[in-house]
CSV table of C-alpha atoms and ligand atoms in Angstrom, one decimal:
chain,number,residue,atom,x,y,z
U,1,MET,CA,-9.7,-5.9,-5.6
U,2,SER,CA,-12.6,-3.7,-7.0
U,3,ASN,CA,-13.1,-2.3,-10.4
U,4,TRP,CA,-15.3,0.5,-11.6
U,5,LEU,CA,-17.0,0.8,-15.0
U,6,VAL,CA,-17.3,4.5,-16.0
U,7,HIS,CA,-19.7,5.5,-18.8
U,8,GLY,CA,-18.3,8.2,-21.1
U,9,GLY,CA,-20.0,11.1,-22.8
U,10,ALA,CA,-21.2,12.5,-19.4
U,11,VAL,CA,-21.8,16.2,-18.6
U,12,LEU,CA,-21.7,16.6,-14.9
U,13,GLU,CA,-24.5,19.0,-13.7
U,14,GLY,CA,-26.1,19.7,-10.3
U,15,THR,CA,-25.4,20.3,-6.6
U,16,VAL,CA,-23.7,18.0,-4.1
U,17,SER,CA,-22.6,18.5,-0.5
U,18,VAL,CA,-19.1,17.6,0.5
U,19,GLN,CA,-17.9,14.9,3.0
U,20,GLY,CA,-15.8,15.5,6.0
U,21,SER,CA,-12.0,15.9,5.5
U,22,LYS,CA,-9.9,12.8,5.4
U,23,ASN,CA,-6.7,14.7,6.1
U,24,ALA,CA,-8.2,16.4,9.1
U,25,ALA,CA,-10.1,13.4,10.5
U,26,LEU,CA,-7.1,11.0,10.5
U,27,PRO,CA,-4.8,13.1,12.8
U,28,ILE,CA,-7.8,14.0,14.9
U,29,LEU,CA,-8.7,10.3,15.4
U,30,ALA,CA,-5.0,9.7,16.4
U,31,ALA,CA,-5.4,12.6,18.9
U,32,THR,CA,-8.4,10.9,20.6
U,33,LEU,CA,-5.8,8.7,22.5
U,34,LEU,CA,-4.5,11.8,24.3
U,35,VAL,CA,-7.9,12.1,26.1
U,36,GLU,CA,-9.1,9.5,28.6
U,37,GLU,CA,-12.8,10.4,28.1
U,38,PRO,CA,-15.2,9.8,25.2
U,39,VAL,CA,-14.8,12.1,22.2
U,40,THR,CA,-17.5,12.4,19.5
U,41,LEU,CA,-16.5,13.5,16.0
U,42,LEU,CA,-19.3,14.8,13.7
U,43,ASN,CA,-18.8,14.9,9.9
U,44,CYS,CA,-16.3,12.0,10.1
U,45,PRO,CA,-16.0,10.7,6.6
U,46,ALA,CA,-17.0,7.0,5.9
U,47,ILE,CA,-13.9,6.1,4.0
U,48,ARG,CA,-11.5,3.2,4.1
U,49,ASP,CA,-8.7,5.2,5.8
U,50,ALA,CA,-10.9,6.3,8.6
U,51,GLU,CA,-12.3,2.7,9.1
U,52,ASN,CA,-8.7,1.4,9.2
U,53,MET,CA,-7.7,4.1,11.7
U,54,LEU,CA,-10.7,3.1,13.9
U,55,GLY,CA,-9.6,-0.5,13.6
U,56,ILE,CA,-6.2,0.4,15.0
U,57,LEU,CA,-7.7,2.3,17.9
U,58,LYS,CA,-9.9,-0.7,18.7
U,59,SER,CA,-6.8,-2.9,18.6
U,60,LEU,CA,-5.3,-0.6,21.3
U,61,GLY,CA,-8.3,-1.1,23.5
U,62,CYS,CA,-10.5,1.9,22.6
U,63,SER,CA,-14.2,1.5,22.3
U,64,VAL,CA,-15.4,2.9,19.0
U,65,LYS,CA,-19.0,3.5,17.7
U,66,ARG,CA,-20.2,5.0,14.4
U,67,GLU,CA,-23.7,6.3,13.7
U,68,ALA,CA,-23.8,7.7,10.2
U,69,ASP,CA,-21.1,10.5,10.2
U,70,ALA,CA,-20.8,10.6,13.9
U,71,VAL,CA,-18.0,8.6,15.5
U,72,THR,CA,-17.5,8.2,19.2
U,73,VAL,CA,-14.1,7.0,20.5
U,74,ASP,CA,-13.6,6.2,24.2
U,75,SER,CA,-9.9,5.6,24.9
U,76,SER,CA,-10.3,5.4,28.7
U,77,THR,CA,-10.1,1.6,28.2
U,78,ALA,CA,-7.1,1.7,26.0
U,79,SER,CA,-3.9,0.1,27.2
U,80,GLY,CA,-2.0,-1.1,24.2
U,81,PHE,CA,1.0,0.7,22.6
U,82,VAL,CA,1.9,-1.9,19.9
U,83,LEU,CA,0.4,-0.9,16.6
U,84,PRO,CA,-0.9,-3.8,14.4
U,85,THR,CA,1.3,-4.4,11.4
U,86,ALA,CA,-1.3,-5.1,8.7
U,87,LEU,CA,-3.8,-2.3,9.5
U,88,SER,CA,-1.0,0.2,10.1
U,89,GLY,CA,0.5,-0.8,6.7
U,90,GLU,CA,-2.7,0.2,5.0
U,91,LEU,CA,-2.4,3.9,5.6
U,92,ARG,CA,0.3,6.6,6.0
U,93,SER,CA,-1.6,8.2,8.9
U,94,SER,CA,-0.9,5.4,11.3
U,95,ILE,CA,2.4,7.1,11.9
U,96,PHE,CA,0.5,9.9,13.7
U,97,LEU,CA,-0.3,7.4,16.5
U,98,LEU,CA,3.4,7.4,17.4
U,99,GLY,CA,3.0,10.9,18.9
U,100,SER,CA,-0.2,10.3,20.7
U,101,VAL,CA,0.6,6.7,21.9
U,102,LEU,CA,4.0,7.9,23.2
U,103,ALA,CA,2.4,10.9,25.0
U,104,ARG,CA,-0.3,8.6,26.6
U,105,PHE,CA,1.7,5.4,27.4
U,106,HIS,CA,5.3,6.7,27.4
U,107,GLU,CA,6.1,3.9,25.0
U,108,ALA,CA,5.2,3.1,21.4
U,109,ASP,CA,6.0,0.3,19.0
U,110,ALA,CA,4.9,0.8,15.3
U,111,PRO,CA,5.6,-0.6,11.9
U,112,TYR,CA,6.5,1.7,9.0
U,113,PRO,CA,3.4,3.3,7.6
U,114,GLY,CA,1.8,2.5,4.3
U,115,GLY,CA,-0.3,4.8,2.1
U,116,CYS,CA,-0.1,6.0,-1.5
U,117,GLU,CA,3.0,5.1,-3.5
U,118,ILE,CA,3.7,8.6,-4.7
U,119,GLY,CA,7.3,9.0,-3.6
U,120,ASN,CA,9.9,7.8,-1.0
U,121,ARG,CA,7.9,9.2,1.8
U,122,PRO,CA,10.5,8.9,4.6
U,123,ILE,CA,9.6,9.7,8.2
U,124,ASP,CA,13.0,11.1,9.3
U,125,LEU,CA,11.4,14.5,10.3
U,126,HIS,CA,8.8,12.8,12.4
U,127,LEU,CA,11.4,10.8,14.3
U,128,TRP,CA,13.8,13.7,14.6
U,129,GLY,CA,11.1,15.9,16.0
U,130,LEU,CA,10.1,13.3,18.6
U,131,LYS,CA,13.7,12.9,19.6
U,132,ARG,CA,13.9,16.7,20.1
U,133,LEU,CA,11.1,16.1,22.7
U,134,ASN,CA,13.4,13.6,24.5
U,135,ALA,CA,11.9,10.4,23.1
U,136,GLN,CA,14.4,7.5,22.7
U,137,ILE,CA,13.8,5.8,19.4
U,138,GLU,CA,15.2,2.7,18.0
U,139,GLU,CA,14.4,1.2,14.5
U,140,ARG,CA,14.8,-2.5,14.5
U,141,GLY,CA,13.2,-5.5,12.7
U,142,GLY,CA,11.1,-3.2,10.6
U,143,ARG,CA,9.6,-1.5,13.6
U,144,ILE,CA,10.0,1.8,15.3
U,145,CYS,CA,10.3,1.4,19.1
U,146,CYS,CA,10.0,4.5,21.2
U,147,LYS,CA,10.4,5.2,24.9
U,148,GLY,CA,9.1,8.5,26.2
U,149,GLY,CA,8.8,8.5,30.0
U,150,ASN,CA,10.0,12.1,30.2
U,151,LEU,CA,8.8,14.0,27.1
U,152,SER,CA,9.7,17.6,27.5
U,153,GLY,CA,9.1,20.7,25.4
U,154,ALA,CA,11.7,22.0,22.9
U,155,VAL,CA,12.2,24.2,19.8
U,156,VAL,CA,11.8,21.9,16.8
U,157,ASP,CA,13.0,23.7,13.6
U,158,LEU,CA,11.7,21.5,10.7
U,159,GLU,CA,14.0,21.3,7.6
U,160,TYR,CA,10.8,21.0,5.4
U,161,PRO,CA,7.2,22.0,6.3
U,162,SER,CA,6.0,18.4,6.5
U,163,VAL,CA,2.3,18.1,7.2
U,164,GLY,CA,2.6,14.8,9.0
U,165,ALA,CA,5.7,15.7,11.0
U,166,THR,CA,4.1,18.9,12.2
U,167,GLU,CA,0.9,17.0,13.3
U,168,ASN,CA,2.9,14.2,15.0
U,169,ILE,CA,5.0,16.6,17.0
U,170,MET,CA,1.9,18.6,18.0
U,171,LEU,CA,0.3,15.4,19.4
U,172,ALA,CA,3.4,14.4,21.4
U,173,ALA,CA,3.9,17.9,22.8
U,174,CYS,CA,0.4,18.2,24.1
U,175,ARG,CA,1.2,16.2,27.2
U,176,ALA,CA,5.0,16.9,27.4
U,177,ALA,CA,6.5,18.9,30.2
U,178,GLY,CA,6.9,22.6,29.2
U,179,GLU,CA,6.6,24.4,26.0
U,180,THR,CA,7.3,23.2,22.4
U,181,THR,CA,7.7,25.6,19.4
U,182,ILE,CA,7.6,24.1,15.9
U,183,CYS,CA,9.4,26.4,13.5
U,184,ASN,CA,8.9,26.1,9.7
U,185,ALA,CA,5.7,24.2,10.4
U,186,ALA,CA,3.3,23.1,7.7
U,187,CYS,CA,0.4,25.6,7.3
U,188,GLU,CA,-2.3,23.3,5.8
U,189,PRO,CA,-5.9,24.0,6.9
U,190,GLU,CA,-6.1,20.5,8.3
U,191,ILE,CA,-3.5,21.4,10.9
U,192,VAL,CA,-5.7,24.3,12.0
U,193,ASP,CA,-8.6,21.9,12.4
U,194,LEU,CA,-6.4,19.6,14.5
U,195,GLN,CA,-5.4,22.6,16.7
U,196,GLN,CA,-9.1,23.5,17.1
U,197,PHE,CA,-9.9,19.9,18.2
U,198,LEU,CA,-7.0,19.8,20.6
U,199,CYS,CA,-8.0,23.1,22.2
U,200,ALA,CA,-11.6,21.8,22.5
U,201,CYS,CA,-10.1,19.0,24.5
U,202,GLY,CA,-8.4,21.4,26.9
U,203,PHE,CA,-4.9,21.3,25.3
U,204,ARG,CA,-2.9,24.5,24.8
U,205,VAL,CA,-1.9,25.0,21.2
U,206,HIS,CA,-1.7,28.1,19.1
U,207,GLY,CA,-0.2,29.4,15.8
U,208,ALA,CA,-1.5,26.6,13.5
U,209,GLY,CA,-1.9,27.9,10.0
U,210,THR,CA,1.4,29.9,10.4
U,211,PRO,CA,5.0,28.6,10.2
U,212,THR,CA,5.3,28.8,14.0
U,213,VAL,CA,3.1,26.5,16.2
U,214,VAL,CA,3.4,26.7,20.0
U,215,ILE,CA,2.2,23.9,22.4
U,216,GLU,CA,2.2,24.2,26.1
U,217,GLY,CA,2.1,20.8,27.6
U,218,VAL,CA,-0.7,19.9,30.1
U,219,GLU,CA,-1.2,16.8,32.2
U,220,ARG,CA,-4.4,15.7,30.7
U,221,GLY,CA,-7.3,16.7,28.4
U,222,HIS,CA,-11.1,16.1,28.5
U,223,GLY,CA,-13.8,14.7,26.2
U,224,THR,CA,-15.6,16.9,23.6
U,225,VAL,CA,-17.9,16.9,20.6
U,226,PHE,CA,-16.2,18.2,17.5
U,227,ARG,CA,-17.2,18.8,13.9
U,228,VAL,CA,-14.5,17.8,11.3
U,229,MET,CA,-13.9,20.4,8.6
U,230,PRO,CA,-15.2,19.8,5.0
U,231,ASP,CA,-12.8,18.1,2.6
U,232,ARG,CA,-11.3,20.7,0.3
U,233,ILE,CA,-9.6,18.1,-1.9
U,234,VAL,CA,-12.9,16.3,-2.5
U,235,THR,CA,-14.5,19.7,-3.2
U,236,GLY,CA,-11.8,20.4,-5.8
U,237,THR,CA,-12.2,17.0,-7.4
U,238,TYR,CA,-15.9,17.4,-8.2
U,239,LEU,CA,-15.4,21.0,-9.4
U,240,ALA,CA,-12.7,19.6,-11.7
U,241,GLY,CA,-15.3,17.1,-12.8
U,242,ALA,CA,-17.4,20.1,-14.1
U,243,ALA,CA,-14.3,21.4,-16.0
U,244,VAL,CA,-13.4,18.0,-17.5
U,245,THR,CA,-16.9,17.2,-18.8
U,246,GLY,CA,-18.0,20.7,-19.8
U,247,GLY,CA,-20.6,20.8,-17.0
U,248,ASP,CA,-22.0,22.9,-14.3
U,249,VAL,CA,-21.4,21.7,-10.7
U,250,THR,CA,-22.1,23.4,-7.3
U,251,VAL,CA,-20.5,22.0,-4.1
U,252,THR,CA,-22.1,23.0,-0.8
U,253,GLY,CA,-21.0,22.8,2.8
U,254,THR,CA,-17.5,23.7,1.9
U,255,GLN,CA,-14.9,26.4,2.3
U,256,PRO,CA,-14.1,27.9,-1.2
U,257,GLU,CA,-11.3,30.1,0.1
U,258,LEU,CA,-9.2,27.0,0.9
U,259,ILE,CA,-8.9,26.0,-2.8
U,260,GLU,CA,-8.4,29.4,-4.3
U,261,THR,CA,-5.4,28.2,-6.3
U,262,LEU,CA,-7.5,25.6,-8.1
U,263,LEU,CA,-10.4,28.0,-8.6
U,264,GLY,CA,-7.9,30.5,-10.1
U,265,LYS,CA,-6.6,27.8,-12.5
U,266,LEU,CA,-10.2,26.8,-13.6
U,267,SER,CA,-11.0,30.5,-14.3
U,268,GLU,CA,-7.8,30.6,-16.4
U,269,CYS,CA,-9.1,27.6,-18.3
U,270,GLY,CA,-12.2,29.5,-19.2
U,271,CYS,CA,-14.6,28.3,-16.4
U,272,ALA,CA,-17.1,30.7,-14.7
U,273,VAL,CA,-16.5,30.3,-11.0
U,274,THR,CA,-19.0,31.6,-8.4
U,275,ARG,CA,-17.9,31.7,-4.8
U,276,ASN,CA,-20.3,32.0,-1.8
U,277,ALA,CA,-19.6,31.7,1.9
U,278,ASP,CA,-20.0,27.9,2.0
U,279,SER,CA,-20.5,26.9,-1.6
U,280,VAL,CA,-18.9,27.2,-4.9
U,281,ARG,CA,-20.1,26.8,-8.5
U,282,VAL,CA,-18.1,26.0,-11.6
U,283,ARG,CA,-19.6,26.3,-15.1
U,284,ALA,CA,-17.3,25.1,-17.8
U,285,PRO,CA,-17.0,26.0,-21.5
U,286,LYS,CA,-17.4,23.3,-24.2
U,287,ARG,CA,-13.6,23.2,-24.4
U,288,LEU,CA,-11.1,24.4,-21.8
U,289,ARG,CA,-8.1,26.6,-22.6
U,290,GLY,CA,-4.7,25.3,-21.5
U,291,VAL,CA,-2.9,27.1,-18.7
U,292,GLY,CA,0.9,27.9,-19.0
U,293,PHE,CA,2.6,26.6,-15.8
U,294,THR,CA,1.4,25.1,-12.6
U,295,GLY,CA,3.8,24.1,-9.8
U,296,THR,CA,2.6,22.2,-6.7
U,297,ARG,CA,3.7,23.6,-3.3
U,298,PRO,CA,2.9,23.3,0.4
U,299,TYR,CA,-0.2,25.3,1.4
U,300,PRO,CA,-1.1,28.0,0.4
U,301,GLY,CA,0.5,26.9,-2.9
U,302,PHE,CA,-1.3,24.7,-5.4
U,303,PRO,CA,-2.1,21.4,-3.6
U,304,THR,CA,-0.3,18.3,-4.8
U,305,ASP,CA,-3.5,16.4,-4.0
U,306,LEU,CA,-5.3,18.3,-6.8
U,307,GLN,CA,-2.5,17.9,-9.4
U,308,PRO,CA,-3.9,14.7,-11.0
U,309,GLN,CA,-7.4,16.2,-11.3
U,310,LEU,CA,-6.0,19.3,-13.0
U,311,PHE,CA,-3.8,17.1,-15.2
U,312,ALA,CA,-7.0,15.2,-16.4
U,313,ALA,CA,-8.7,18.5,-17.2
U,314,LEU,CA,-5.7,19.9,-19.1
U,315,SER,CA,-5.5,16.7,-21.2
U,316,THR,CA,-8.4,17.8,-23.4
U,317,ALA,CA,-7.8,21.6,-23.2
U,318,GLU,CA,-6.6,23.7,-26.1
U,319,GLY,CA,-2.9,24.1,-26.3
U,320,THR,CA,0.0,23.0,-24.1
U,321,SER,CA,0.2,23.1,-20.3
U,322,VAL,CA,3.1,22.4,-18.0
U,323,ILE,CA,2.8,21.0,-14.4
U,324,ALA,CA,5.7,20.6,-12.0
U,325,GLU,CA,5.2,18.3,-9.1
U,326,ASN,CA,7.4,19.8,-6.4
U,327,VAL,CA,6.1,17.9,-3.3
U,328,PHE,CA,6.4,14.2,-4.2
U,329,GLU,CA,9.0,12.4,-6.3
U,330,SER,CA,6.7,10.1,-8.3
U,331,ARG,CA,3.2,11.5,-8.5
U,332,PHE,CA,2.6,11.2,-12.3
U,333,ARG,CA,1.5,7.6,-12.6
U,334,HIS,CA,-1.9,8.7,-13.9
U,335,ALA,CA,-0.1,10.1,-17.0
U,336,GLN,CA,0.6,6.7,-18.5
U,337,GLU,CA,-3.0,5.7,-17.8
U,338,LEU,CA,-4.4,8.8,-19.5
U,339,ARG,CA,-2.2,8.1,-22.5
U,340,LYS,CA,-4.0,4.7,-22.8
U,341,MET,CA,-7.1,6.9,-23.2
U,342,GLY,CA,-5.5,8.9,-26.0
U,343,ALA,CA,-4.0,11.7,-24.0
U,344,LYS,CA,-0.7,13.3,-25.2
U,345,ASN,CA,1.7,14.0,-22.4
U,346,ARG,CA,5.5,13.7,-21.7
U,347,ILE,CA,7.0,13.3,-18.2
U,348,LEU,CA,10.5,14.8,-17.8
U,349,ASP,CA,11.5,13.8,-14.2
U,350,ARG,CA,9.1,15.9,-12.0
U,351,THR,CA,7.6,18.0,-14.9
U,352,ALA,CA,4.7,17.1,-17.1
U,353,ILE,CA,4.2,18.6,-20.6
U,354,ILE,CA,0.5,18.1,-21.6
U,355,THR,CA,-0.6,18.7,-25.1
U,356,GLY,CA,-4.4,18.8,-25.1
U,357,VAL,CA,-6.4,16.5,-27.5
U,358,LYS,CA,-10.0,17.1,-28.6
U,359,LYS,CA,-11.4,13.9,-27.1
U,360,LEU,CA,-10.3,11.0,-24.9
U,361,HIS,CA,-11.5,7.4,-25.5
U,362,GLY,CA,-12.5,4.7,-23.0
U,363,ALA,CA,-9.8,2.1,-22.0
U,364,PHE,CA,-8.8,-0.3,-19.3
U,365,VAL,CA,-6.8,1.6,-16.8
U,366,THR,CA,-5.4,1.3,-13.2
U,367,ALA,CA,-5.8,3.5,-10.2
U,368,HIS,CA,-2.2,3.5,-8.9
U,369,ASP,CA,-3.1,5.9,-6.0
U,370,LEU,CA,-6.0,7.7,-4.4
U,371,ARG,CA,-6.0,11.1,-6.3
U,372,GLY,CA,-4.7,9.6,-9.6
U,373,GLY,CA,-7.6,7.2,-9.4
U,374,ALA,CA,-10.1,10.0,-8.9
U,375,ALA,CA,-8.6,11.8,-11.9
U,376,LEU,CA,-9.2,8.7,-14.1
U,377,VAL,CA,-12.8,8.7,-13.1
U,378,LEU,CA,-13.2,12.3,-14.3
U,379,ALA,CA,-11.4,11.5,-17.6
U,380,GLY,CA,-13.5,8.4,-18.1
U,381,LEU,CA,-16.7,10.4,-17.7
U,382,ALA,CA,-15.6,12.8,-20.4
U,383,ALA,CA,-14.2,10.1,-22.8
U,384,GLU,CA,-16.0,8.5,-25.7
U,385,GLY,CA,-17.0,4.9,-24.7
U,386,ASP,CA,-16.6,3.1,-21.4
U,387,THR,CA,-13.6,3.0,-19.2
U,388,THR,CA,-12.8,0.2,-16.7
U,389,ILE,CA,-10.7,1.3,-13.7
U,390,GLN,CA,-9.0,-1.4,-11.6
U,391,HIS,CA,-7.9,-1.1,-8.0
U,392,THR,CA,-10.6,1.4,-7.2
U,393,GLU,CA,-10.3,0.3,-3.5
U,394,ARG,CA,-7.5,2.9,-3.6
U,395,ILE,CA,-10.1,5.6,-4.4
U,396,GLU,CA,-12.4,4.5,-1.6
U,397,ARG,CA,-9.6,5.2,0.8
U,398,GLY,CA,-10.5,8.9,0.5
U,399,TYR,CA,-13.8,9.4,-1.3
U,400,GLU,CA,-17.1,8.6,0.3
U,401,ARG,CA,-19.4,6.7,-2.2
U,402,MET,CA,-18.0,8.5,-5.3
U,403,ASP,CA,-20.3,6.4,-7.5
U,404,SER,CA,-23.4,7.9,-5.8
U,405,VAL,CA,-22.1,11.5,-5.9
U,406,ILE,CA,-21.3,11.1,-9.6
U,407,GLY,CA,-24.7,9.6,-10.1
U,408,ALA,CA,-26.3,12.6,-8.4
U,409,LEU,CA,-24.5,14.8,-11.0
U,410,GLY,CA,-25.8,12.8,-14.0
U,411,GLY,CA,-22.8,10.5,-14.6
U,412,THR,CA,-22.6,6.7,-14.3
U,413,VAL,CA,-20.1,4.7,-12.3
U,414,ILE,CA,-20.8,1.1,-11.7
U,415,ARG,CA,-18.9,-0.7,-9.0
U,416,LYS,CA,-17.7,-4.2,-9.7
U,417,GLU,CA,-16.4,-6.5,-7.0
U,418,ASN,CA,-14.3,-9.3,-8.6
U,419,GLY,CA,-15.9,-8.4,-12.0
U,420,ILE,CA,-19.5,-8.6,-10.7
U,421,ASP,CA,-21.8,-5.5,-10.7
U,422,GLU,CA,-22.6,-4.5,-7.1
U,423,GLU,CA,-26.1,-3.9,-8.3
U,424,GLU,CA,-26.4,-7.3,-9.9
U,425,LYS,CA,-25.2,-8.8,-6.6
U,426,THR,CA,-28.0,-7.2,-4.7
U,427,ARG,CA,-30.6,-8.3,-7.3
W,501,EPZ,C1,0.0,14.8,3.9
W,501,EPZ,O1,0.9,13.7,3.7
W,501,EPZ,C2,-1.3,14.3,3.3
W,501,EPZ,N1,-1.8,13.1,3.9
W,501,EPZ,C3,-1.1,14.0,1.8
W,501,EPZ,O2,-2.4,13.7,1.2
W,501,EPZ,C4,-0.6,15.3,1.1
W,501,EPZ,O3,-0.3,15.0,-0.2
W,501,EPZ,C5,0.7,15.8,1.8
W,501,EPZ,O4,0.4,16.0,3.2
W,501,EPZ,C6,1.1,17.2,1.3
W,501,EPZ,O5,0.1,18.1,1.3
W,501,EPZ,C7,-2.5,13.3,5.1
W,501,EPZ,O6,-2.7,14.3,5.6
W,501,EPZ,C8,-3.0,12.0,5.7
W,501,EPZ,P1,4.4,15.6,4.1
W,501,EPZ,P2,2.3,13.7,4.4
W,501,EPZ,O7,5.0,15.0,5.3
W,501,EPZ,O8,2.1,14.1,5.8
W,501,EPZ,C9,8.8,14.7,2.6
W,501,EPZ,C10,-3.9,12.5,-0.1
W,501,EPZ,O9,-4.0,12.2,-1.3
W,501,EPZ,N2,9.1,14.2,4.0
W,501,EPZ,O10,4.0,17.0,4.1
W,501,EPZ,O11,2.9,12.4,4.1
W,501,EPZ,C11,7.9,13.7,1.8
W,501,EPZ,O12,8.6,12.6,1.3
W,501,EPZ,C12,-2.5,12.4,0.6
W,501,EPZ,O13,-4.9,12.7,0.6
W,501,EPZ,C13,10.4,13.9,4.4
W,501,EPZ,O14,11.3,14.0,3.6
W,501,EPZ,O15,3.1,14.8,3.6
W,501,EPZ,C14,7.3,14.6,0.8
W,501,EPZ,O16,8.1,14.6,-0.3
W,501,EPZ,C15,-1.4,11.9,-0.3
W,501,EPZ,N3,10.6,13.5,5.6
W,501,EPZ,C16,7.2,15.9,1.4
W,501,EPZ,O17,8.1,15.9,2.6
W,501,EPZ,C17,9.5,13.3,6.5
W,501,EPZ,O18,9.8,12.9,7.7
W,501,EPZ,C18,5.8,16.2,1.9
W,501,EPZ,O19,5.4,15.3,2.8
W,501,EPZ,C19,8.2,13.7,6.1
W,501,EPZ,C20,8.0,14.1,4.8
């Protein structure tokens, strides 16, 4: 377990470039199994989830190489279809391998996926979609056993625009016989990036980014070199950092149009937002204004993955703000941790009522999940005194060297492994 010590009283200022997208890289890594030639991904984030996904690919027989942010996966040597329990249990995205392993080996055997505890997170839509493509699926002994010798195209009308189910069905359909149409598909930008990767490998996919995605199955794909899109959630996190600390932050190498909902909220809070083609700047006032109501929704609605960061910002804003979490059942665990720091909020089922206080104070808090943990880092930077955050390995699942990025913006985050300063260890 790792802890971080966050020095309070910081005002984040400066310019940072953003890492590659976790939620694009993970399904793309799963898709490399569809291609029996080397694939190189540029801008592949060096985060725990990506390393775990690479570990699973290795266990299936792929050769994997990383040089800085370039990762090469050669799955021509892969032969396994049984996913390792421990590694797969570390991340939600291991479930994407069901679609690609099935398409490649006509058989797949996987444990239930892990990932952030932010709700029930069933996989019924994934399994239902794969069955529509003629996969036989049995759930026994805590594992999902699939046979798919004759995957064939179909119309898959999703009950809910699930990101993961849309991506899993896209992967399985790429090498199925005939055409698949996914209706009520999720429209997240990461799905568009997955489509662009699949097309770069010679697969036939179109419509991503709209509720209707069409995949025409082909027998095989080919290798490629592909650049993963920038991470819009990480972009939003550092911009929220400017808002929480009354600072001035510019994020470069990003796509501002993909987080317009957050930028709109920060403007409502009184921040000056400057958008350019591939960078965005947020200058915050001394104290934010509260914003009436925010409800999380599938894209292009307000992203649930930026809800905790906005929650932290509104905790010291003037007035009362309300947030409804409409995507996940229990994604307010950061609220109790912020209350340990002096925040005032009430959680009524899936609605939070936040009454802004002038100042937070340092405390000993827990990162219960990835984005909630990131929000606590931002709150700790703005607070009076120091904050210790435990279980920060959960933050490292999605943020590349957050301590160094915060350091570049004038804040201080000290990593402690088993209570010992990382720096001290290296001395
Ligand atoms: C993806 O998760 C992201 N993860 C999540 O980001 C993100 O919060 C989520 O989409 C929504 O935007 C990755 O891309 C790796 P869903 P996913 O399937 O695929 C219900 C982060 O912080 N549902 O769209 O799991 C489900 O329970 C993470 O980076 C079913 O009921 O999201 C949830 O309430 C956290 N049955 C809702 O749909 C299913 O079979 C949305 O889930 C599938 C989902």
